[in-house]
Amino acid sequence: MNPLFLEAIQRQTEYMTRRHFLSKCTTGIGAMALASLTGCFADKKPSQEQVSGIVRDLSRPFAPLPSHFAPKAKRVIFLHMAGAPSQLELFDYKPELQKLDGQLCPPSLLEGKRFAFIKGVPKMLGPQAQFKQYGQSGAWVSHHLPEFASMVDDVSFLKAMHTDQFNHAPAQLLIQTGNARLGRPSMGAWVTYGLGSENENLPGFIVLLSGGKAPDAGKAGYGSGFLPTVYQGVECRSKGEPVLYVANPEGMDRDLRKASLQAINDINRIQHEETGDPETISRISQYEMAFKMQISVPEVMDIKDEPQWVHEMYGTEPGKSSFANNCLLARRLTERGVRFVQLFDWGWDSHGNDPSNALDKGFSTLCHNIDKPITALLKDLKMRGLLDETLVVWGAEFGRTPMQENREGKQMEFKGRDHHTEAFTVWMAGGGIKSGYSHGETDEIGYYGIKDRTDIYDLQATILHCLGFNHEKLTYPFQGRNFRLTDVHGKVITKILV
C-alpha cells in the first residue's frame, strides 16, 4: 500500500482511538488530565501567536513580517568553509612569521593554552603563500585566491575574530546557533522565524552542501531547535533529486497525493482545535510546503537553462554536485525570495596529516575550487542589482595556529596548522556593509587580536542588524524565559556598517 495512504489511515486511527478513549471513557478524566499538562484550556487564538510584539499567523509560517527597523539587507547567503581554512594563507599577511619559520614556539604562546592536537613544543610555520595588495583599499590577499582579489573593494574584512571553542562540532554550533551545545535554533531559523520569506512556495531557509561530507555539527547546525520545526533548514541537492522524498511515490499522481495530504491535514486541524499545540500547525504547513515544492524546487534547482556565459563565470557543471553549482543556486534562490541560503563546503581542516589537507598540497586545490564561484557570486549579485539588499558572509568556525601542527609531539610529513580560537578572518559584503574596509588587527605573527577584536556573537548581532533586527529583542519564550540567538552577548560592529 502507498506510504501516504498508510499515513492517512494511521493518523485517523490514532486520532479516533486515543481521543475516543481519553474523551469518552470514565467521564473524560483522561482528557482533563491531558489538557492540564498541555495547557489546551489556555485563552489564546488557535492559529495565532504573539511573540516579541508581533502577531503571526501560524498557518502561514513564511508570510512576510516587519523587522524592528528599516533593514539594509533583505536576505542572507552564508558561505561556511567547514573545517576552518587558514587565515594566515589567505588574508592575514604576516611577514614577521616568515622570519620565525622553523624556530621552536616560545613558551608564552603555549602556557595555559589548549589545542586540539599540538603536544609539547611545536615549531613556528611561516606563511605558505605569496601575498599582494589589491584594489583601492589595499587589502592583502594571497595567490590562492586570485579571482577574489578583484573584489576586495566590495567587502569588509573582520581580521580579529575569536571564539571560545576549539573543536569543530561545538565551534560550528556556536557560530550557527549561538551555543556550543545541541538544541538551539540556527541563525537561518531565527531569521526566517523573524522575517518570514518573500516566496511562500519555497522554504525560507535552504541549505546546500559540498565537499563530500556534512559539517561536523550535522543537521543541528541548520536545525530549528525549540522554534517550530517548519523553520529548520531544508537541505537541497544540485545532483539527483533536489529534495529527497518530495517527488510523488510510484503509482501516485499529483491529484491523488493532494487528496492524501488533505486527509492527513484535516485530522491535524481537528487535533489542533482540541489541543492548541502550535507544532500541529507547523506540521500542517510542512505537508503543504512539501506539496508546493514539487513544482517550485525542481524549477529553481535546474541550472541548465542559465546562459553559457554564466556557467563559464561560475565554473558550473549542471548535473554534478559542486561548490560552484551551489553558488549559482544561491543566486537563483535569493532572486526568487528565499530569505536565508546556507552553504557548507567541507574539507578545510588543514592539519597536514595527509596530502589532501596539507597547506603545501591539497589546500591549494580547495582554494581553487571556491575562488571562481565566490567571485562570480559577488559579481553576479552586483550586476543584477541584488548585492545591495543581499548580505553575503564568508567564514568558518575558528582559525589556524601560527605554529605547525606536531600531532602527538612528532614532526609531521606535511605542513599544517592546528585549530586556533584567538584569531581568524571573516568577510562580509552587500546589504548594509561598508565596502573596501578592514576591521581589526592581529599581532605580528597572527596569534592574538590586538585591535578591534570581535567575537561570534558580535557577528550574529551585526547580521541581524543588517536585516533590521535589534538582536536583543528577537526572542522566543522557551522553558520559562526568553531566548535569543546571541544569548546574553553580542554588540553590533558599527564600524563596518554604511
Short mmCIF file of C-alpha atoms in Angstrom, two decimals:
data_model
loop_
_atom_site.label_atom_id
_atom_site.label_comp_id
_atom_site.label_asym_id
_atom_site.label_seq_id
_atom_site.Cartn_x
_atom_site.Cartn_y
_atom_site.Cartn_z
CA MET A 1 0.00 0.00 0.00
CA ASN A 2 1.19 3.53 -0.76
CA PRO A 3 3.02 5.17 2.19
CA LEU A 4 0.79 8.27 2.09
CA PHE A 5 -2.35 6.11 2.30
CA LEU A 6 -0.81 4.25 5.22
CA GLU A 7 -0.03 7.51 6.99
CA ALA A 8 -3.54 8.86 6.44
CA ILE A 9 -5.04 5.65 7.87
CA GLN A 10 -2.58 5.68 10.79
CA ARG A 11 -3.31 9.33 11.64
CA GLN A 12 -7.07 8.68 11.53
CA THR A 13 -6.76 5.57 13.65
CA GLU A 14 -4.53 7.28 16.21
CA TYR A 15 -6.89 10.21 16.42
CA MET A 16 -10.05 8.16 16.76
CA THR A 17 -8.75 5.61 19.26
CA ARG A 18 -6.74 7.96 21.50
CA ARG A 19 -9.26 10.80 21.51
CA HIS A 20 -12.20 8.44 21.94
CA PHE A 21 -10.55 6.73 24.90
CA LEU A 22 -9.47 9.91 26.66
CA SER A 23 -12.58 11.97 25.91
CA LYS A 24 -15.35 9.40 26.28
CA CYS A 25 -14.18 6.84 28.80
CA THR A 26 -14.57 7.37 32.56
CA THR A 27 -16.36 10.69 32.03
CA GLY A 28 -13.44 12.27 30.21
CA ILE A 29 -10.96 12.24 33.12
CA GLY A 30 -8.14 11.31 30.76
CA ALA A 31 -8.83 14.28 28.52
CA MET A 32 -8.93 16.64 31.50
CA ALA A 33 -5.58 15.35 32.72
CA LEU A 34 -4.08 15.69 29.27
CA ALA A 35 -5.43 19.23 28.95
CA SER A 36 -3.87 20.27 32.26
CA LEU A 37 -0.50 19.01 31.06
CA THR A 38 -0.60 20.53 27.59
CA GLY A 39 -2.32 23.78 28.52
CA CYS A 40 -5.05 23.38 25.92
CA PHE A 41 -7.51 25.32 28.11
CA ALA A 42 -5.29 28.40 27.72
CA ASP A 43 -7.05 31.50 26.44
CA LYS A 44 -5.47 32.00 23.04
CA LYS A 45 -6.36 32.11 19.38
CA PRO A 46 -5.71 28.62 17.96
CA SER A 47 -3.99 29.75 14.78
CA GLN A 48 -2.12 32.83 16.02
CA GLU A 49 0.61 33.68 18.48
CA GLN A 50 2.18 36.91 19.64
CA VAL A 51 5.93 36.92 20.24
CA SER A 52 8.19 39.96 20.55
CA GLY A 53 5.20 42.20 19.94
CA ILE A 54 4.41 40.63 16.54
CA VAL A 55 1.21 38.69 15.88
CA ARG A 56 1.87 35.91 13.41
CA ASP A 57 -0.46 33.62 11.54
CA LEU A 58 0.71 30.10 12.38
CA SER A 59 -0.98 28.70 9.28
CA ARG A 60 1.33 30.89 7.12
CA PRO A 61 4.74 30.50 8.77
CA PHE A 62 6.60 32.16 5.89
CA ALA A 63 4.29 35.15 5.47
CA PRO A 64 6.48 38.31 5.35
CA LEU A 65 6.78 40.05 8.73
CA PRO A 66 8.09 43.51 9.68
CA SER A 67 11.52 43.90 11.24
CA HIS A 68 12.26 46.23 14.15
CA PHE A 69 13.56 48.98 11.88
CA ALA A 70 14.19 49.58 8.19
CA PRO A 71 16.67 46.92 7.01
CA LYS A 72 19.59 47.34 4.63
CA ALA A 73 19.51 43.65 3.68
CA LYS A 74 16.51 41.53 2.73
CA ARG A 75 18.26 38.18 2.67
CA VAL A 76 21.47 36.34 3.60
CA ILE A 77 23.89 33.99 1.85
CA PHE A 78 26.23 32.43 4.41
CA LEU A 79 29.29 30.63 2.98
CA HIS A 80 30.69 28.41 5.73
CA MET A 81 34.01 26.71 4.99
CA ALA A 82 33.58 23.74 7.31
CA GLY A 83 36.84 22.69 8.94
CA ALA A 84 38.26 26.23 9.03
CA PRO A 85 40.74 27.42 6.36
CA SER A 86 43.93 29.12 7.48
CA GLN A 87 43.62 32.89 7.60
CA LEU A 88 47.43 33.05 7.52
CA GLU A 89 47.45 31.61 3.99
CA LEU A 90 44.56 33.74 2.72
CA PHE A 91 44.02 37.20 4.20
CA ASP A 92 46.16 37.87 7.30
CA TYR A 93 49.61 38.63 5.88
CA LYS A 94 52.39 38.21 8.47
CA PRO A 95 55.92 38.69 7.07
CA GLU A 96 57.35 38.51 10.61
CA LEU A 97 56.04 34.98 10.90
CA GLN A 98 58.14 34.01 7.89
CA LYS A 99 61.26 35.08 9.78
CA LEU A 100 60.37 32.67 12.59
CA ASP A 101 59.75 29.72 10.28
CA GLY A 102 61.26 26.51 11.71
CA GLN A 103 62.07 28.02 15.13
CA LEU A 104 60.69 26.47 18.31
CA CYS A 105 57.49 28.09 19.55
CA PRO A 106 58.04 30.46 22.51
CA PRO A 107 56.64 29.09 25.81
CA SER A 108 54.47 32.19 26.21
CA LEU A 109 52.30 31.02 23.31
CA LEU A 110 51.73 27.60 24.87
CA GLU A 111 51.36 28.17 28.61
CA GLY A 112 47.77 27.79 29.78
CA LYS A 113 46.53 27.11 26.23
CA ARG A 114 44.56 24.14 24.94
CA PHE A 115 44.96 22.81 21.42
CA ALA A 116 43.20 20.02 19.61
CA PHE A 117 46.37 18.16 18.59
CA ILE A 118 49.55 20.13 19.37
CA LYS A 119 51.71 18.44 22.02
CA GLY A 120 54.97 19.56 23.55
CA VAL A 121 56.78 22.38 21.76
CA PRO A 122 55.92 22.79 18.06
CA LYS A 123 57.84 24.81 15.50
CA MET A 124 56.67 28.09 14.04
CA LEU A 125 55.41 27.91 10.47
CA GLY A 126 55.79 30.78 8.04
CA PRO A 127 53.04 31.66 5.54
CA GLN A 128 52.66 29.03 2.82
CA ALA A 129 51.52 31.64 0.30
CA GLN A 130 52.60 34.77 -1.55
CA PHE A 131 50.68 37.95 -0.77
CA LYS A 132 49.92 41.14 -2.68
CA GLN A 133 47.80 44.20 -2.04
CA TYR A 134 44.75 44.75 -4.24
CA GLY A 135 42.21 47.45 -5.03
CA GLN A 136 41.92 50.97 -3.71
CA SER A 137 41.58 49.53 -0.21
CA GLY A 138 44.99 47.86 -0.46
CA ALA A 139 43.70 44.62 1.06
CA TRP A 140 46.19 41.77 1.33
CA VAL A 141 45.15 38.58 -0.47
CA SER A 142 47.26 35.52 -1.17
CA HIS A 143 47.99 33.88 -4.51
CA HIS A 144 45.47 31.15 -3.57
CA LEU A 145 42.53 33.48 -4.37
CA PRO A 146 43.50 35.46 -7.50
CA GLU A 147 39.90 35.88 -8.71
CA PHE A 148 38.55 37.02 -5.35
CA ALA A 149 41.34 39.60 -5.14
CA SER A 150 39.46 41.63 -7.76
CA MET A 151 36.51 42.03 -5.36
CA VAL A 152 38.25 43.30 -2.22
CA ASP A 153 36.80 46.80 -2.67
CA ASP A 154 33.32 45.31 -2.28
CA VAL A 155 33.86 43.56 1.07
CA SER A 156 34.67 44.27 4.71
CA PHE A 157 37.18 42.03 6.47
CA LEU A 158 36.94 41.17 10.16
CA LYS A 159 40.57 40.33 10.92
CA ALA A 160 40.41 39.80 14.68
CA MET A 161 37.50 37.41 15.14
CA HIS A 162 37.76 34.98 18.04
CA THR A 163 35.79 32.15 19.61
CA ASP A 164 35.98 30.00 22.74
CA GLN A 165 35.52 26.61 21.07
CA PHE A 166 38.46 24.69 19.55
CA ASN A 167 36.70 21.55 18.30
CA HIS A 168 34.69 21.54 15.09
CA ALA A 169 31.20 20.46 16.12
CA PRO A 170 30.79 22.80 19.13
CA ALA A 171 32.50 25.65 17.28
CA GLN A 172 30.20 25.21 14.28
CA LEU A 173 27.19 25.08 16.58
CA LEU A 174 28.36 28.27 18.28
CA ILE A 175 28.69 30.31 15.09
CA GLN A 176 25.47 28.93 13.58
CA THR A 177 23.22 28.67 16.67
CA GLY A 178 24.82 30.88 19.30
CA ASN A 179 25.51 27.97 21.63
CA ALA A 180 28.11 25.19 21.60
CA ARG A 181 25.55 22.60 22.75
CA LEU A 182 22.74 20.94 20.86
CA GLY A 183 19.20 22.22 20.95
CA ARG A 184 19.34 25.89 19.91
CA PRO A 185 17.79 27.28 16.71
CA SER A 186 20.20 28.07 13.91
CA MET A 187 20.70 31.56 12.54
CA GLY A 188 18.70 30.76 9.41
CA ALA A 189 15.82 29.51 11.55
CA TRP A 190 15.85 32.69 13.63
CA VAL A 191 15.87 34.88 10.53
CA THR A 192 13.01 33.08 8.79
CA TYR A 193 11.03 32.98 12.04
CA GLY A 194 11.51 36.73 12.46
CA LEU A 195 11.02 37.84 8.85
CA GLY A 196 9.17 35.07 7.06
CA SER A 197 10.04 34.81 3.39
CA GLU A 198 9.36 36.62 0.13
CA ASN A 199 8.24 33.41 -1.60
CA GLU A 200 5.81 31.15 0.23
CA ASN A 201 6.19 28.43 -2.43
CA LEU A 202 9.79 27.80 -1.38
CA PRO A 203 11.28 27.13 2.05
CA GLY A 204 12.53 30.31 3.69
CA PHE A 205 15.79 28.62 4.73
CA ILE A 206 17.67 26.38 2.29
CA VAL A 207 20.94 24.51 2.88
CA LEU A 208 23.41 23.40 0.18
CA LEU A 209 26.31 21.03 0.94
CA SER A 210 29.53 20.36 -0.96
CA GLY A 211 32.88 18.71 -0.29
CA GLY A 212 31.54 15.19 0.02
CA LYS A 213 30.53 15.31 3.68
CA ALA A 214 28.22 17.20 6.00
CA PRO A 215 29.70 19.58 8.59
CA ASP A 216 30.74 18.06 11.92
CA ALA A 217 27.78 19.66 13.72
CA GLY A 218 25.44 17.78 11.41
CA LYS A 219 21.86 18.87 10.86
CA ALA A 220 21.85 20.61 14.24
CA GLY A 221 23.90 23.35 12.55
CA TYR A 222 20.86 24.27 10.49
CA GLY A 223 18.06 22.98 12.70
CA SER A 224 15.16 24.83 14.30
CA GLY A 225 15.88 23.94 17.93
CA PHE A 226 12.91 24.96 20.06
CA LEU A 227 11.40 27.09 17.28
CA PRO A 228 8.61 25.46 15.24
CA THR A 229 10.17 22.79 13.05
CA VAL A 230 8.95 24.43 9.84
CA TYR A 231 11.83 26.93 10.25
CA GLN A 232 14.63 24.35 10.06
CA GLY A 233 16.90 24.45 7.03
CA VAL A 234 15.76 22.35 4.08
CA GLU A 235 18.71 20.55 2.53
CA CYS A 236 18.66 20.65 -1.27
CA ARG A 237 20.96 18.90 -3.73
CA SER A 238 22.44 20.03 -7.02
CA LYS A 239 22.75 16.42 -8.20
CA GLY A 240 19.90 13.93 -8.44
CA GLU A 241 16.51 14.55 -6.83
CA PRO A 242 16.69 18.15 -5.44
CA VAL A 243 14.94 17.22 -2.18
CA LEU A 244 14.59 13.62 -1.07
CA TYR A 245 11.06 12.19 -0.91
CA VAL A 246 9.36 15.28 -2.35
CA ALA A 247 8.50 13.59 -5.66
CA ASN A 248 5.26 11.61 -5.94
CA PRO A 249 5.58 7.98 -4.81
CA GLU A 250 5.37 5.33 -7.51
CA GLY A 251 1.82 4.82 -8.67
CA MET A 252 0.51 8.11 -7.28
CA ASP A 253 -0.25 11.16 -9.39
CA ARG A 254 -0.32 14.75 -8.16
CA ASP A 255 -4.11 14.84 -7.61
CA LEU A 256 -4.08 11.68 -5.54
CA ARG A 257 -1.15 12.95 -3.50
CA LYS A 258 -3.01 16.19 -2.85
CA ALA A 259 -6.08 14.29 -1.66
CA SER A 260 -3.97 12.12 0.66
CA LEU A 261 -2.21 15.14 2.16
CA GLN A 262 -5.57 16.88 2.58
CA ALA A 263 -6.91 13.90 4.55
CA ILE A 264 -3.85 13.94 6.85
CA ASN A 265 -4.09 17.70 7.38
CA ASP A 266 -7.83 17.57 8.10
CA ILE A 267 -7.04 15.27 11.03
CA ASN A 268 -4.19 17.53 12.11
CA ARG A 269 -6.55 20.55 12.13
CA ILE A 270 -9.06 18.73 14.31
CA GLN A 271 -6.25 17.83 16.69
CA HIS A 272 -5.05 21.46 16.78
CA GLU A 273 -8.54 22.71 17.61
CA GLU A 274 -8.56 20.42 20.63
CA THR A 275 -5.02 20.89 21.94
CA GLY A 276 -3.91 24.29 20.59
CA ASP A 277 -0.43 22.86 20.07
CA PRO A 278 1.36 25.22 17.60
CA GLU A 279 3.56 22.34 16.44
CA THR A 280 0.48 20.76 14.89
CA ILE A 281 0.03 23.84 12.72
CA SER A 282 3.72 23.62 11.87
CA ARG A 283 3.22 20.01 10.75
CA ILE A 284 0.31 21.07 8.53
CA SER A 285 2.48 23.81 6.99
CA GLN A 286 5.26 21.32 6.30
CA TYR A 287 2.92 19.00 4.40
CA GLU A 288 1.60 21.92 2.37
CA MET A 289 5.10 23.21 1.68
CA ALA A 290 6.22 19.76 0.51
CA PHE A 291 3.36 19.75 -1.99
CA LYS A 292 4.28 23.23 -3.29
CA MET A 293 7.94 22.24 -3.53
CA GLN A 294 7.18 19.52 -6.06
CA ILE A 295 6.91 22.24 -8.71
CA SER A 296 8.90 25.16 -7.28
CA VAL A 297 12.08 23.35 -6.19
CA PRO A 298 12.90 21.42 -9.39
CA GLU A 299 12.48 24.63 -11.38
CA VAL A 300 14.84 26.70 -9.25
CA MET A 301 17.37 23.88 -8.81
CA ASP A 302 17.71 23.23 -12.55
CA ILE A 303 20.64 25.39 -13.65
CA LYS A 304 20.79 24.06 -17.22
CA ASP A 305 18.73 26.98 -18.51
CA GLU A 306 21.36 29.53 -17.41
CA PRO A 307 23.28 31.19 -20.29
CA GLN A 308 26.65 29.71 -21.19
CA TRP A 309 28.49 32.83 -20.06
CA VAL A 310 27.04 32.37 -16.57
CA HIS A 311 28.28 28.78 -16.41
CA GLU A 312 31.72 29.93 -17.55
CA MET A 313 31.78 32.70 -14.95
CA TYR A 314 30.92 30.34 -12.07
CA GLY A 315 32.67 27.24 -13.41
CA THR A 316 29.46 25.25 -13.02
CA GLU A 317 28.73 21.79 -14.37
CA PRO A 318 24.97 21.03 -14.46
CA GLY A 319 24.08 17.64 -13.05
CA LYS A 320 27.08 17.44 -10.74
CA SER A 321 27.49 18.20 -7.04
CA SER A 322 29.91 21.07 -6.52
CA PHE A 323 30.51 24.27 -4.61
CA ALA A 324 30.35 26.18 -7.91
CA ASN A 325 26.88 24.81 -8.64
CA ASN A 326 25.78 25.72 -5.12
CA CYS A 327 26.97 29.31 -5.51
CA LEU A 328 24.91 29.68 -8.67
CA LEU A 329 21.96 28.08 -6.90
CA ALA A 330 22.39 30.57 -4.06
CA ARG A 331 21.91 33.41 -6.54
CA ARG A 332 18.88 31.73 -8.11
CA LEU A 333 17.31 31.11 -4.70
CA THR A 334 17.84 34.63 -3.41
CA GLU A 335 16.44 36.27 -6.53
CA ARG A 336 13.33 34.14 -6.02
CA GLY A 337 12.85 35.42 -2.50
CA VAL A 338 14.43 32.74 -0.28
CA ARG A 339 15.36 34.52 2.94
CA PHE A 340 18.44 32.57 4.10
CA VAL A 341 20.71 30.37 1.96
CA GLN A 342 23.38 28.43 3.84
CA LEU A 343 26.31 26.85 2.00
CA PHE A 344 28.60 24.41 3.80
CA ASP A 345 31.79 23.37 1.97
CA TRP A 346 33.54 20.54 3.79
CA GLY A 347 37.25 19.67 3.81
CA TRP A 348 39.08 22.74 5.16
CA ASP A 349 40.64 21.10 8.22
CA SER A 350 44.26 21.87 7.30
CA HIS A 351 46.17 19.75 9.83
CA GLY A 352 48.74 18.45 7.38
CA ASN A 353 48.29 14.84 8.47
CA ASP A 354 47.77 13.83 4.82
CA PRO A 355 48.29 15.48 1.41
CA SER A 356 44.63 16.40 0.92
CA ASN A 357 44.59 18.80 3.87
CA ALA A 358 48.21 19.96 3.81
CA LEU A 359 48.90 23.66 3.33
CA ASP A 360 51.63 22.82 0.82
CA LYS A 361 49.44 20.32 -1.07
CA GLY A 362 45.63 19.98 -1.04
CA PHE A 363 44.91 23.43 0.37
CA SER A 364 45.67 24.98 -3.00
CA THR A 365 43.07 22.76 -4.69
CA LEU A 366 40.43 23.68 -2.12
CA CYS A 367 41.09 27.38 -2.69
CA HIS A 368 40.93 26.91 -6.46
CA ASN A 369 37.52 25.23 -6.09
CA ILE A 370 35.97 28.23 -4.29
CA ASP A 371 37.84 31.18 -5.81
CA LYS A 372 35.98 31.47 -9.10
CA PRO A 373 32.48 30.65 -7.78
CA ILE A 374 32.61 33.11 -4.86
CA THR A 375 33.90 35.86 -7.12
CA ALA A 376 31.19 35.07 -9.67
CA LEU A 377 28.51 35.13 -6.97
CA LEU A 378 29.52 38.62 -5.82
CA LYS A 379 29.78 39.92 -9.39
CA ASP A 380 26.51 38.31 -10.44
CA LEU A 381 24.58 39.73 -7.50
CA LYS A 382 26.11 43.13 -8.18
CA MET A 383 25.23 43.05 -11.90
CA ARG A 384 21.62 42.13 -11.12
CA GLY A 385 21.22 44.85 -8.51
CA LEU A 386 20.86 42.25 -5.75
CA LEU A 387 24.06 42.79 -3.77
CA ASP A 388 22.86 45.98 -2.09
CA GLU A 389 20.00 44.05 -0.49
CA THR A 390 21.73 40.67 -0.05
CA LEU A 391 24.17 40.13 2.81
CA VAL A 392 26.96 37.70 1.86
CA VAL A 393 29.04 36.26 4.72
CA TRP A 394 32.16 34.10 4.30
CA GLY A 395 33.92 32.41 7.20
CA ALA A 396 34.40 29.35 9.35
CA GLU A 397 34.19 28.18 12.94
CA PHE A 398 37.72 29.23 14.02
CA GLY A 399 41.21 29.91 12.64
CA ARG A 400 44.58 28.14 12.46
CA THR A 401 47.69 28.43 14.64
CA PRO A 402 50.91 30.24 13.63
CA MET A 403 52.69 27.06 14.73
CA GLN A 404 53.00 23.93 12.64
CA GLU A 405 50.98 21.06 13.99
CA ASN A 406 53.06 18.32 15.63
CA ARG A 407 50.45 15.68 16.29
CA GLU A 408 51.46 13.54 19.27
CA GLY A 409 54.51 15.77 19.59
CA LYS A 410 56.05 14.45 16.36
CA GLN A 411 57.31 16.29 13.29
CA MET A 412 54.73 15.78 10.54
CA GLU A 413 55.49 14.95 6.92
CA PHE A 414 53.22 17.66 5.52
CA LYS A 415 52.70 21.23 6.62
CA GLY A 416 49.56 22.05 8.54
CA ARG A 417 48.19 24.15 11.38
CA ASP A 418 46.09 23.21 14.41
CA HIS A 419 42.75 24.74 15.43
CA HIS A 420 43.07 28.27 16.78
CA THR A 421 40.46 30.21 18.76
CA GLU A 422 42.26 33.50 19.34
CA ALA A 423 42.19 34.97 15.83
CA PHE A 424 40.65 34.29 12.44
CA THR A 425 39.17 36.18 9.50
CA VAL A 426 35.58 36.57 8.31
CA TRP A 427 34.46 38.82 5.48
CA MET A 428 31.06 40.32 4.70
CA ALA A 429 29.65 42.07 1.64
CA GLY A 430 26.42 43.57 0.43
CA GLY A 431 23.36 44.84 2.27
CA GLY A 432 24.39 47.35 4.90
CA ILE A 433 28.12 46.57 4.88
CA LYS A 434 30.86 49.10 4.14
CA SER A 435 32.91 48.39 1.01
CA GLY A 436 36.69 48.14 0.89
CA TYR A 437 37.22 48.13 4.65
CA SER A 438 39.30 46.07 7.07
CA HIS A 439 38.31 45.93 10.72
CA GLY A 440 40.51 44.51 13.45
CA GLU A 441 44.18 43.64 13.63
CA THR A 442 46.23 40.73 14.92
CA ASP A 443 49.75 40.78 16.33
CA GLU A 444 52.85 40.39 14.15
CA ILE A 445 52.51 36.60 13.95
CA GLY A 446 48.70 36.39 13.79
CA TYR A 447 48.26 34.76 17.19
CA TYR A 448 46.18 37.32 19.13
CA GLY A 449 43.77 40.04 18.12
CA ILE A 450 45.26 43.32 19.35
CA LYS A 451 42.82 45.87 17.91
CA ASP A 452 39.04 45.89 17.42
CA ARG A 453 38.56 42.28 18.45
CA THR A 454 35.17 40.80 17.59
CA ASP A 455 33.53 37.53 18.54
CA ILE A 456 30.88 35.17 17.22
CA TYR A 457 28.05 36.97 18.99
CA ASP A 458 29.14 40.31 17.52
CA LEU A 459 28.97 38.76 14.06
CA GLN A 460 25.49 37.39 14.71
CA ALA A 461 24.29 40.72 16.14
CA THR A 462 25.60 42.52 13.06
CA ILE A 463 23.91 40.12 10.64
CA LEU A 464 20.59 40.60 12.44
CA HIS A 465 21.11 44.36 12.47
CA CYS A 466 21.55 44.43 8.69
CA LEU A 467 18.21 42.60 8.45
CA GLY A 468 16.52 45.25 10.59
CA PHE A 469 16.58 43.48 13.96
CA ASN A 470 17.65 44.56 17.40
CA HIS A 471 19.33 41.28 18.34
CA GLU A 472 18.31 41.72 21.98
CA LYS A 473 14.61 41.89 21.05
CA LEU A 474 14.34 38.99 18.59
CA THR A 475 13.36 36.44 21.23
CA TYR A 476 11.30 33.31 21.75
CA PRO A 477 9.84 32.05 25.05
CA PHE A 478 11.07 28.61 26.00
CA GLN A 479 11.27 26.79 29.35
CA GLY A 480 10.29 29.85 31.34
CA ARG A 481 12.47 32.54 29.80
CA ASN A 482 13.04 34.40 26.56
CA PHE A 483 15.88 33.08 24.41
CA ARG A 484 17.69 34.84 21.59
CA LEU A 485 20.38 33.95 19.05
CA THR A 486 23.07 35.97 20.83
CA ASP A 487 22.04 34.76 24.32
CA VAL A 488 23.33 37.48 26.71
CA HIS A 489 26.19 38.62 24.50
CA GLY A 490 26.91 40.49 21.31
CA LYS A 491 27.48 44.02 20.09
CA VAL A 492 26.77 45.30 16.60
CA ILE A 493 30.05 46.01 14.77
CA THR A 494 29.05 49.53 13.79
CA LYS A 495 32.35 50.43 12.11
CA ILE A 496 31.69 48.08 9.20
CA LEU A 497 28.19 49.43 8.54
CA VAL A 498 27.32 52.04 5.92
#
